[in-house]
PDB file of C-alpha atoms in Angstrom:
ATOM      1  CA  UNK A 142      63.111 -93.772 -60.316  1.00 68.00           C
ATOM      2  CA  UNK A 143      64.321 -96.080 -57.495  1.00 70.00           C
ATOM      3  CA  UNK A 144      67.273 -96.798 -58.922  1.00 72.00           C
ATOM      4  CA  UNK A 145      68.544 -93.019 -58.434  1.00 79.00           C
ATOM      5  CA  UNK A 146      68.044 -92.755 -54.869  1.00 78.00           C
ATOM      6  CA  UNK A 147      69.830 -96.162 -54.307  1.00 80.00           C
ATOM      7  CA  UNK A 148      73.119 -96.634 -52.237  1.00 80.00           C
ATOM      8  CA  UNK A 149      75.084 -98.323 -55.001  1.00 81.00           C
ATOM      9  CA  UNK A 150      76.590-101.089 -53.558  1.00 79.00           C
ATOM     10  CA  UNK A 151      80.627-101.024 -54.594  1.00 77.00           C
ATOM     11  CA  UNK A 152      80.998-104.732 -54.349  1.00 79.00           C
ATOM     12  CA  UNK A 153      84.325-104.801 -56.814  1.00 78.00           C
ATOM     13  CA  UNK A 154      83.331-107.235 -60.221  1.00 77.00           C
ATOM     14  CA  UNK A 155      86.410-108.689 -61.472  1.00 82.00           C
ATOM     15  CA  UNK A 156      88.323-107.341 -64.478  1.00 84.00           C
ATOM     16  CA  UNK A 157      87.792-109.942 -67.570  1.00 82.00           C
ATOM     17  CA  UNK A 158      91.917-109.577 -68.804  1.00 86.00           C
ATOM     18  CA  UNK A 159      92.387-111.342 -65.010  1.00 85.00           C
ATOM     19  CA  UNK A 160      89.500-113.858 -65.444  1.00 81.00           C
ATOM     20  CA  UNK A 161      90.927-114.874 -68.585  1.00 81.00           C
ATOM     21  CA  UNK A 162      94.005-115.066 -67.250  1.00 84.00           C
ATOM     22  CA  UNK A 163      93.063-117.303 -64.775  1.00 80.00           C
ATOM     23  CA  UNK A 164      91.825-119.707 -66.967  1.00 78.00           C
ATOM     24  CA  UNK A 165      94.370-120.054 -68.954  1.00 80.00           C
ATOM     25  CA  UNK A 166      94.973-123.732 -69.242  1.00 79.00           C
ATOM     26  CA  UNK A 167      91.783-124.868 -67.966  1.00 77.00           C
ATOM     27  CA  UNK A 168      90.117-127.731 -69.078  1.00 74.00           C
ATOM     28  CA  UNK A 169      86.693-126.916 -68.864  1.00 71.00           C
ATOM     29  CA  UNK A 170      84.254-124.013 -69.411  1.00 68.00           C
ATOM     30  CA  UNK A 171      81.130-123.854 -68.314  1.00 74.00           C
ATOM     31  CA  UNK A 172      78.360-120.820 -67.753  1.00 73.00           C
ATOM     32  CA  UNK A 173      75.563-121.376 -65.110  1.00 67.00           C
ATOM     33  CA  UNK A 174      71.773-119.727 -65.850  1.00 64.00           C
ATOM     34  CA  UNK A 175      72.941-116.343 -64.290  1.00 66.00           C
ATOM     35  CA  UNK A 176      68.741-115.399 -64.665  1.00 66.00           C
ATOM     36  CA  UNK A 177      67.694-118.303 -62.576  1.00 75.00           C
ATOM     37  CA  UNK A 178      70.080-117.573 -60.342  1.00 76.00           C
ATOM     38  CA  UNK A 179      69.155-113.798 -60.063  1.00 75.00           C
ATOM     39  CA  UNK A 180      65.737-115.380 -59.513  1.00 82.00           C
ATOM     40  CA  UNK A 181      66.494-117.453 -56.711  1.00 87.00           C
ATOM     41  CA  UNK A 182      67.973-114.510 -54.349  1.00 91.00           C
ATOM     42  CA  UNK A 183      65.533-112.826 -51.497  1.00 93.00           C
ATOM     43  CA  UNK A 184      65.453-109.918 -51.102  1.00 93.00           C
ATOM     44  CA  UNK A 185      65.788-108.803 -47.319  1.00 91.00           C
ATOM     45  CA  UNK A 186      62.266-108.973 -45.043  1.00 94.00           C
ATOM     46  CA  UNK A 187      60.811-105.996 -45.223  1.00 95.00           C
ATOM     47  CA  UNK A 188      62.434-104.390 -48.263  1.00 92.00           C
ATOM     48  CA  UNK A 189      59.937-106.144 -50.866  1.00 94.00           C
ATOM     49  CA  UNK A 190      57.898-102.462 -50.991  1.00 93.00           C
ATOM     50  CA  UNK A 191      61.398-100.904 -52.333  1.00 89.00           C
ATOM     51  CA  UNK A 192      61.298-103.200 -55.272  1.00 90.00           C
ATOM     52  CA  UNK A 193      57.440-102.798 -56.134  1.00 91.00           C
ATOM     53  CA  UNK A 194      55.729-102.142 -59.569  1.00 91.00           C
ATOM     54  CA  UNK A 195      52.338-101.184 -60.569  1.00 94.00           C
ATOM     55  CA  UNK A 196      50.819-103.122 -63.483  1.00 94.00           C
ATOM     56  CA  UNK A 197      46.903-102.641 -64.813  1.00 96.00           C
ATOM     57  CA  UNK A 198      46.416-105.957 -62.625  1.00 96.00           C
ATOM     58  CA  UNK A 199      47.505-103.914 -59.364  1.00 96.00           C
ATOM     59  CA  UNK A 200      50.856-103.163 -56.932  1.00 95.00           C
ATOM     60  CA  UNK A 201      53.511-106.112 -56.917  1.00 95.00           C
ATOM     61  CA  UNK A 202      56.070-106.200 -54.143  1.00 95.00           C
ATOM     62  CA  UNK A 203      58.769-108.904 -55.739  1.00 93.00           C
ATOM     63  CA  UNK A 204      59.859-111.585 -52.998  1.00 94.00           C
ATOM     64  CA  UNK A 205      62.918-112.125 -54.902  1.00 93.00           C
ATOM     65  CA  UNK A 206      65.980-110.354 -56.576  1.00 89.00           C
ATOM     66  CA  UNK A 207      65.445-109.650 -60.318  1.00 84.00           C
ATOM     67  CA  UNK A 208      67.525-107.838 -63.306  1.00 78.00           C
ATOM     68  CA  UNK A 209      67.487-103.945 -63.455  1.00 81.00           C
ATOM     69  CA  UNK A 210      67.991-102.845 -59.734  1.00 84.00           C
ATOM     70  CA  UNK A 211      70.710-101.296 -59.077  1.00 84.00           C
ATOM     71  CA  UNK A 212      72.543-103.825 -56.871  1.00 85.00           C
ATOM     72  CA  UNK A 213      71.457-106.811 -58.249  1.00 85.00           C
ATOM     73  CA  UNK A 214      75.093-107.488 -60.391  1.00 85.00           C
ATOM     74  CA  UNK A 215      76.435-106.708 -57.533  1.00 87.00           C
ATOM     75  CA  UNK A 216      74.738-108.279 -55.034  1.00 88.00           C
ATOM     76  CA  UNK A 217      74.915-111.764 -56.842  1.00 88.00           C
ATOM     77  CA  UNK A 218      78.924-111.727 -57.522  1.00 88.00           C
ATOM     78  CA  UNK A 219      79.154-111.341 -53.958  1.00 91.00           C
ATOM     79  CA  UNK A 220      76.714-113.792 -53.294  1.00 91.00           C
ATOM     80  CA  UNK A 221      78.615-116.314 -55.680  1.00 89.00           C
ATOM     81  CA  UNK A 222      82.069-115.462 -54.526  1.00 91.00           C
ATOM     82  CA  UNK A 223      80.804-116.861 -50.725  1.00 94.00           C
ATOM     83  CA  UNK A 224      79.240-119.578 -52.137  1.00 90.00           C
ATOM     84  CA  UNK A 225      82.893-120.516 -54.454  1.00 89.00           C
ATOM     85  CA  UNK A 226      85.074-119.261 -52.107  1.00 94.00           C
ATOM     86  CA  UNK A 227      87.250-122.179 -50.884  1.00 94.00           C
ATOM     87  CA  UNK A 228      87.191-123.445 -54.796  1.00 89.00           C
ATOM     88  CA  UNK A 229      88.383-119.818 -55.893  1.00 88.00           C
ATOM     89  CA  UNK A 230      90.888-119.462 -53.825  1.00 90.00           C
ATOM     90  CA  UNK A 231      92.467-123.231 -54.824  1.00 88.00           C
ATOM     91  CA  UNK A 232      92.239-121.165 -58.259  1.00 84.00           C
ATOM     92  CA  UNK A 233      89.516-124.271 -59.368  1.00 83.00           C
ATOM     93  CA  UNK A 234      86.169-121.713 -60.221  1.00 85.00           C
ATOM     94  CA  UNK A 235      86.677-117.969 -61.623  1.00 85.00           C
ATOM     95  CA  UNK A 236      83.073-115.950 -61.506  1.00 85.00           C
ATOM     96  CA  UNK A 237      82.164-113.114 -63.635  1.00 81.00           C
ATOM     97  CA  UNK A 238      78.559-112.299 -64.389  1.00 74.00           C
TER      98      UNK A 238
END
């Protein structure tokens, strides 16, 4: 149910045709472990109760970004087009989740 009363972050993923065509002529192809990754982003101070679950071992308030919230793809392009940007914009790294 938390996913429908989320502001949907509109964080624009790029179009595969343009990835593709970016690469054209690469040498080298590689794809990093995009669920690590996920795994590896906090989520804000504070906002760990918006993420919770209840199991039959209790309430868990995740620390840390994980698949099936509704920002997450988002989120984590954005987060990896900071982290490339200098090597993106020499046209070096494309990233698409």
């Amino acid at each position: 149910k938390l996913n429908e009363f989320t502001v949907k972050n509109r964080y624009p993923l790029p179009l595969i045709s343009d990835i593709i065509s970016q690469l054209r002529g690469a040498k080298w192809f590689t794809k990093m472990d995009v669920r690590w990754g996920y795994n590896n982003v906090r989520i804000k101070k504070g906002d760990e109760w918006k993420a919770g679950f209840a199991t039959n071992r209790g309430l868990f308030e995740p620390m840390v970004m994980f698949f099936g919230l509704t920002n997450s793809p988002a989120t984590f392009q954005a987060l990896m087009n900071a982290i490339f940007a200098d090597l993106i914009a020499e046209g070096k790294v494309a990233v698409y989740l």
